[in-house]
GROMACS .gro file of C-alpha atoms in nm:
model
  267
    1MET     CA    1  -6.488 -16.120  -3.694
    2ARG     CA    2  -6.526 -16.115  -3.317
    3ARG     CA    3  -6.175 -15.967  -3.280
    4ILE     CA    4  -6.261 -15.692  -3.527
    5ALA     CA    5  -6.583 -15.606  -3.339
    6THR     CA    6  -6.399 -15.599  -3.006
    7GLY     CA    7  -6.131 -15.371  -3.145
    8LEU     CA    8  -6.398 -15.138  -3.283
    9VAL     CA    9  -6.569 -15.109  -2.946
   10VAL     CA   10  -6.239 -15.032  -2.771
   11SER     CA   11  -6.158 -14.768  -3.032
   12LEU     CA   12  -6.497 -14.605  -2.985
   13ILE     CA   13  -6.451 -14.598  -2.608
   14LEU     CA   14  -6.109 -14.436  -2.639
   15LEU     CA   15  -6.240 -14.176  -2.883
   16THR     CA   16  -6.551 -14.088  -2.682
   17PRO     CA   17  -6.483 -13.776  -2.474
   18LEU     CA   18  -6.522 -13.828  -2.099
   19PRO     CA   19  -6.755 -13.598  -1.907
   20ALA     CA   20  -6.570 -13.291  -1.785
   21ARG     CA   21  -6.459 -13.315  -1.421
   22ALA     CA   22  -6.583 -13.027  -1.212
   23ASP     CA   23  -6.303 -12.812  -1.078
   24THR     CA   24  -6.251 -12.811  -0.704
   25PRO     CA   25  -6.402 -12.488  -0.568
   26ASP     CA   26  -6.152 -12.224  -0.456
   27PRO     CA   27  -6.234 -12.129  -0.093
   28ILE     CA   28  -6.070 -11.788  -0.129
   29LYS     CA   29  -6.277 -11.706  -0.437
   30ALA     CA   30  -6.588 -11.851  -0.272
   31LEU     CA   31  -6.542 -11.625   0.031
   32ARG     CA   32  -6.487 -11.322  -0.191
   33THR     CA   33  -6.813 -11.385  -0.376
   34GLN     CA   34  -7.003 -11.398  -0.044
   35ILE     CA   35  -6.880 -11.065   0.093
   36VAL     CA   36  -7.138 -10.856  -0.088
   37PRO     CA   37  -7.301 -10.540   0.054
   38GLY     CA   38  -7.644 -10.620   0.193
   39ARG     CA   39  -7.562 -10.988   0.246
   40GLY     CA   40  -7.423 -11.168   0.547
   41VAL     CA   41  -7.382 -11.486   0.749
   42THR     CA   42  -7.452 -11.624   1.096
   43VAL     CA   43  -7.153 -11.735   1.303
   44SER     CA   44  -7.183 -11.955   1.612
   45LEU     CA   45  -6.876 -11.961   1.835
   46ILE     CA   46  -6.772 -12.165   2.137
   47THR     CA   47  -6.463 -12.032   2.315
   48ARG     CA   48  -6.294 -12.245   2.579
   49MET     CA   49  -6.020 -12.131   2.817
   50SER     CA   50  -5.803 -12.364   3.020
   51ALA     CA   51  -5.517 -12.348   3.268
   52ASP     CA   52  -5.261 -12.629   3.273
   53GLY     CA   53  -5.502 -12.839   3.069
   54LYS     CA   54  -5.800 -12.788   3.300
   55GLN     CA   55  -6.092 -12.601   3.148
   56PHE     CA   56  -6.211 -12.310   3.361
   57ALA     CA   57  -6.434 -12.097   3.134
   58THR     CA   58  -6.663 -12.134   2.833
   59ILE     CA   59  -6.819 -11.855   2.629
   60ARG     CA   60  -7.087 -11.911   2.367
   61THR     CA   61  -7.151 -11.639   2.110
   62THR     CA   62  -7.392 -11.611   1.820
   63ARG     CA   63  -7.316 -11.336   1.570
   64VAL     CA   64  -7.513 -11.209   1.273
   65ALA     CA   65  -7.264 -11.037   1.043
   66GLY     CA   66  -7.371 -10.801   0.767
   67PHE     CA   67  -7.136 -10.689   0.491
   68ARG     CA   68  -7.132 -10.325   0.386
   69LYS     CA   69  -6.957 -10.113   0.123
   70GLY     CA   70  -6.586 -10.059   0.162
   71GLY     CA   71  -6.531 -10.395   0.330
   72LEU     CA   72  -6.709 -10.293   0.652
   73VAL     CA   73  -6.870 -10.564   0.862
   74GLU     CA   74  -7.155 -10.472   1.097
   75THR     CA   75  -7.239 -10.722   1.369
   76ASP     CA   76  -7.503 -10.821   1.623
   77ASP     CA   77  -7.370 -11.050   1.901
   78ILE     CA   78  -7.520 -11.229   2.197
   79SER     CA   79  -7.278 -11.401   2.438
   80THR     CA   80  -7.314 -11.614   2.749
   81PHE     CA   81  -7.034 -11.689   2.993
   82TYR     CA   82  -6.995 -11.994   3.217
   83SER     CA   83  -6.722 -12.089   3.461
   84PRO     CA   84  -6.760 -12.353   3.732
   85VAL     CA   85  -6.435 -12.228   3.885
   86LEU     CA   86  -6.497 -11.852   3.879
   87SER     CA   87  -6.875 -11.834   3.920
   88GLU     CA   88  -6.849 -11.780   4.297
   89SER     CA   89  -6.615 -11.484   4.258
   90LEU     CA   90  -6.816 -11.316   3.980
   91GLU     CA   91  -7.119 -11.096   4.023
   92ALA     CA   92  -7.437 -11.276   3.922
   93ASP     CA   93  -7.508 -11.013   3.655
   94ALA     CA   94  -7.188 -11.109   3.472
   95LEU     CA   95  -7.336 -11.449   3.396
   96PHE     CA   96  -7.639 -11.306   3.211
   97PRO     CA   97  -7.624 -11.286   2.830
   98THR     CA   98  -7.440 -10.982   2.697
   99LEU     CA   99  -7.558 -10.812   2.378
  100LEU     CA  100  -7.323 -10.613   2.155
  101ILE     CA  101  -7.418 -10.438   1.832
  102LYS     CA  102  -7.163 -10.275   1.605
  103VAL     CA  103  -7.331 -10.051   1.351
  104GLU     CA  104  -7.277  -9.710   1.189
  105GLY     CA  105  -6.939  -9.666   1.358
  106ALA     CA  106  -7.073  -9.711   1.712
  107TYR     CA  107  -7.090  -9.993   1.969
  108TYR     CA  108  -7.409 -10.066   2.166
  109THR     CA  109  -7.391 -10.288   2.475
  110SER     CA  110  -7.675 -10.434   2.684
  111GLY     CA  111  -7.734 -10.706   2.942
  112GLY     CA  112  -7.465 -10.879   3.144
  113GLU     CA  113  -7.297 -10.647   3.394
  114LEU     CA  114  -7.524 -10.361   3.284
  115ILE     CA  115  -7.838 -10.521   3.426
  116GLY     CA  116  -7.978 -10.303   3.702
  117LYS     CA  117  -7.700 -10.045   3.669
  118LEU     CA  118  -7.840  -9.809   3.406
  119PRO     CA  119  -8.070  -9.512   3.460
  120PRO     CA  120  -8.445  -9.586   3.444
  121GLY     CA  121  -8.567  -9.637   3.090
  122LYS     CA  122  -8.218  -9.703   2.948
  123LYS     CA  123  -8.114 -10.048   2.829
  124TRP     CA  124  -7.821  -9.981   2.596
  125VAL     CA  125  -7.488  -9.801   2.630
  126ARG     CA  126  -7.339  -9.642   2.320
  127SER     CA  127  -6.963  -9.604   2.284
  128ARG     CA  128  -6.757  -9.461   1.998
  129TRP     CA  129  -6.461  -9.665   2.120
  130PRO     CA  130  -6.434 -10.035   2.026
  131GLU     CA  131  -6.593 -10.274   2.275
  132SER     CA  132  -6.452 -10.625   2.296
  133SER     CA  133  -6.645 -10.936   2.191
  134PRO     CA  134  -6.553 -11.303   2.235
  135MET     CA  135  -6.531 -11.303   1.855
  136ASP     CA  136  -6.221 -11.085   1.894
  137ALA     CA  137  -6.047 -11.369   2.078
  138THR     CA  138  -6.015 -11.587   1.772
  139VAL     CA  139  -5.922 -11.558   1.403
  140ASP     CA  140  -6.126 -11.310   1.197
  141LEU     CA  141  -6.213 -11.484   0.872
  142PHE     CA  142  -6.337 -11.154   0.726
  143GLU     CA  143  -6.005 -10.976   0.777
  144PRO     CA  144  -5.858 -10.945   0.425
  145GLY     CA  145  -5.591 -11.206   0.363
  146THR     CA  146  -5.675 -11.427   0.663
  147LEU     CA  147  -5.810 -11.727   0.473
  148ARG     CA  148  -5.524 -11.707   0.225
  149ALA     CA  149  -5.270 -11.698   0.510
  150LEU     CA  150  -5.423 -12.005   0.674
  151LEU     CA  151  -5.436 -12.209   0.354
  152ALA     CA  152  -5.076 -12.115   0.273
  153THR     CA  153  -4.968 -12.304   0.587
  154ALA     CA  154  -5.186 -12.612   0.532
  155SER     CA  155  -5.027 -12.947   0.610
  156SER     CA  156  -5.315 -13.119   0.430
  157ILE     CA  157  -5.588 -12.981   0.208
  158GLY     CA  158  -5.878 -13.135   0.017
  159SER     CA  159  -6.200 -13.025  -0.147
  160ARG     CA  160  -6.395 -13.034   0.180
  161ALA     CA  161  -6.135 -12.984   0.457
  162ALA     CA  162  -5.792 -12.846   0.538
  163LYS     CA  163  -5.572 -12.819   0.846
  164GLY     CA  164  -5.235 -12.682   0.947
  165THR     CA  165  -5.044 -12.462   1.189
  166ILE     CA  166  -4.952 -12.095   1.170
  167TYR     CA  167  -4.787 -11.838   1.395
  168THR     CA  168  -5.004 -11.551   1.511
  169SER     CA  169  -4.754 -11.306   1.366
  170LYS     CA  170  -4.846 -11.438   1.019
  171ILE     CA  171  -5.221 -11.385   1.061
  172PRO     CA  172  -5.357 -11.049   0.934
  173GLY     CA  173  -5.527 -10.807   1.173
  174ARG     CA  174  -5.519 -10.863   1.549
  175PRO     CA  175  -5.590 -11.234   1.595
  176PHE     CA  176  -5.696 -11.337   1.945
  177GLY     CA  177  -5.739 -10.971   2.034
  178GLY     CA  178  -5.362 -10.935   2.069
  179TRP     CA  179  -5.365 -11.195   2.347
  180SER     CA  180  -5.099 -11.402   2.172
  181GLY     CA  181  -4.872 -11.107   2.107
  182ARG     CA  182  -4.550 -11.303   2.126
  183GLY     CA  183  -4.615 -11.505   1.814
  184GLU     CA  184  -4.760 -11.829   1.947
  185LYS     CA  185  -4.829 -12.124   1.721
  186VAL     CA  186  -5.194 -12.183   1.628
  187ALA     CA  187  -5.335 -12.516   1.515
  188TRP     CA  188  -5.626 -12.460   1.279
  189ALA     CA  189  -5.875 -12.664   1.077
  190LEU     CA  190  -6.126 -12.564   0.811
  191TRP     CA  191  -6.428 -12.735   0.657
  192PHE     CA  192  -6.600 -12.635   0.330
  193ASP     CA  193  -6.931 -12.704   0.162
  194ALA     CA  194  -6.971 -12.818  -0.199
  195LYS     CA  195  -6.936 -12.456  -0.317
  196GLY     CA  196  -6.610 -12.403  -0.130
  197ARG     CA  197  -6.766 -12.182   0.138
  198VAL     CA  198  -6.629 -12.216   0.490
  199THR     CA  199  -6.871 -12.398   0.719
  200ARG     CA  200  -6.643 -12.442   1.020
  201LEU     CA  201  -6.315 -12.307   1.156
  202THR     CA  202  -6.139 -12.430   1.470
  203THR     CA  203  -5.827 -12.285   1.632
  204THR     CA  204  -5.619 -12.387   1.931
  205THR     CA  205  -5.331 -12.198   2.089
  206SER     CA  206  -5.164 -12.152   2.427
  207GLN     CA  207  -4.909 -11.937   2.603
  208ARG     CA  208  -4.710 -11.944   2.926
  209THR     CA  209  -4.827 -11.674   3.165
  210ASN     CA  210  -4.613 -11.473   3.407
  211ASP     CA  211  -4.735 -11.686   3.699
  212ASN     CA  212  -4.623 -12.002   3.518
  213TYR     CA  213  -4.959 -12.120   3.390
  214GLU     CA  214  -5.004 -12.280   3.051
  215LEU     CA  215  -5.309 -12.081   2.944
  216GLY     CA  216  -5.498 -12.242   2.655
  217LEU     CA  217  -5.753 -12.086   2.423
  218SER     CA  218  -5.959 -12.279   2.171
  219SER     CA  219  -6.240 -12.168   1.944
  220ASP     CA  220  -6.495 -12.348   1.729
  221LEU     CA  221  -6.681 -12.134   1.474
  222ARG     CA  222  -6.971 -12.257   1.260
  223PHE     CA  223  -7.089 -12.054   0.958
  224THR     CA  224  -7.448 -12.086   0.835
  225GLY     CA  225  -7.677 -11.891   0.604
  226TRP     CA  226  -7.415 -11.757   0.367
  227GLY     CA  227  -7.566 -11.497   0.135
  228ALA     CA  228  -7.869 -11.414   0.349
  229GLN     CA  229  -7.999 -11.059   0.337
  230VAL     CA  230  -7.881 -10.892   0.658
  231THR     CA  231  -7.961 -10.551   0.803
  232ILE     CA  232  -7.804 -10.453   1.136
  233GLU     CA  233  -7.988 -10.169   1.306
  234PRO     CA  234  -7.903  -9.965   1.618
  235PRO     CA  235  -8.133  -9.991   1.923
  236PRO     CA  236  -8.414  -9.735   1.964
  237GLU     CA  237  -8.259  -9.400   2.050
  238ASP     CA  238  -8.477  -9.346   2.358
  239LEU     CA  239  -8.331  -9.661   2.517
  240VAL     CA  240  -7.969  -9.553   2.468
  241ILE     CA  241  -7.732  -9.369   2.702
  242GLU     CA  242  -7.385  -9.250   2.604
  243ALA     CA  243  -7.091  -9.421   2.772
  244ASP     CA  244  -6.949  -9.077   2.856
  245ASP     CA  245  -7.261  -9.006   3.064
  246LEU     CA  246  -7.198  -9.302   3.297
  247PRO     CA  247  -7.002  -9.259   3.621
  248ARG     CA  248  -6.639  -9.350   3.559
  249SER     CA  249  -6.563  -9.490   3.906
  250GLY     CA  250  -6.583  -9.866   3.888
  251SER     CA  251  -6.644  -9.842   3.515
  252LEU     CA  252  -6.862 -10.110   3.367
  253PHE     CA  253  -6.616 -10.143   3.083
  254GLU     CA  254  -6.298 -10.214   3.277
  255GLU     CA  255  -6.360 -10.587   3.270
  256SER     CA  256  -6.484 -10.825   3.005
  257PRO     CA  257  -6.513 -11.207   2.995
  258MET     CA  258  -6.213 -11.224   2.761
  259LYS     CA  259  -5.988 -11.048   3.015
  260ILE     CA  260  -6.047 -11.299   3.294
  261GLU     CA  261  -5.733 -11.431   3.452
  262ALA     CA  262  -5.675 -11.797   3.528
  263PRO     CA  263  -5.758 -11.906   3.883
  264SER     CA  264  -5.470 -11.868   4.125
  265LYS     CA  265  -5.241 -12.162   4.186
  266GLY     CA  266  -5.373 -12.192   4.539
  267ASN     CA  267  -5.728 -12.275   4.418
   0.00000   0.00000   0.00000
């Protein structure tokens, strides 16, 4: 009798359907569902530059990105630059936070090198030509096909993290602002939340310069506030001056923190 009862229990267990296992979220699909006009995300970036393994510059950037129709991304950045090696050779103004807004097909710059160099009453410079941001010196997750390209080269991948290596020539758009134009190898890592949305992306790459430096570039991006309502607006018109109205000698736009060269070998 006991054997019969035991067999009945086992049979009932085998016949009872198990609870359905939730599918692992697809990060590519999760990203696609987030890029909705009127919505956006906040991205915090730390960029580190090194020469022969010695760090010489750090840039911190916070970006609010807003998605628009047609795949457009409007942005509002604030960046700070620090270099214990180069601070003595840089103008003090270059170390102040730099603001950059990309909206309605124009670029608005304020702070940084512009402090004290604009006409009275003007705080922003508008340019119709692209202005560089530290965000350009990494991998653009919002460039179509970027996330798919990274995951296609994963050496390991799970529900909450993935990592791998990829050549810059295989990354869509202009990764690293074209800095790694010769097709350098990039080590990358991704982290996801429970919905498959990217919460962090790190990249590391390097290249040999003409003066025989091993110049390294690493980035650490954190994504927060996916799906928030975001509206990027241009600065007040009365505070804006056109870039074409500025004197061209010693242009304020000839240099940017991302174009800084490594310290000379003699230093």
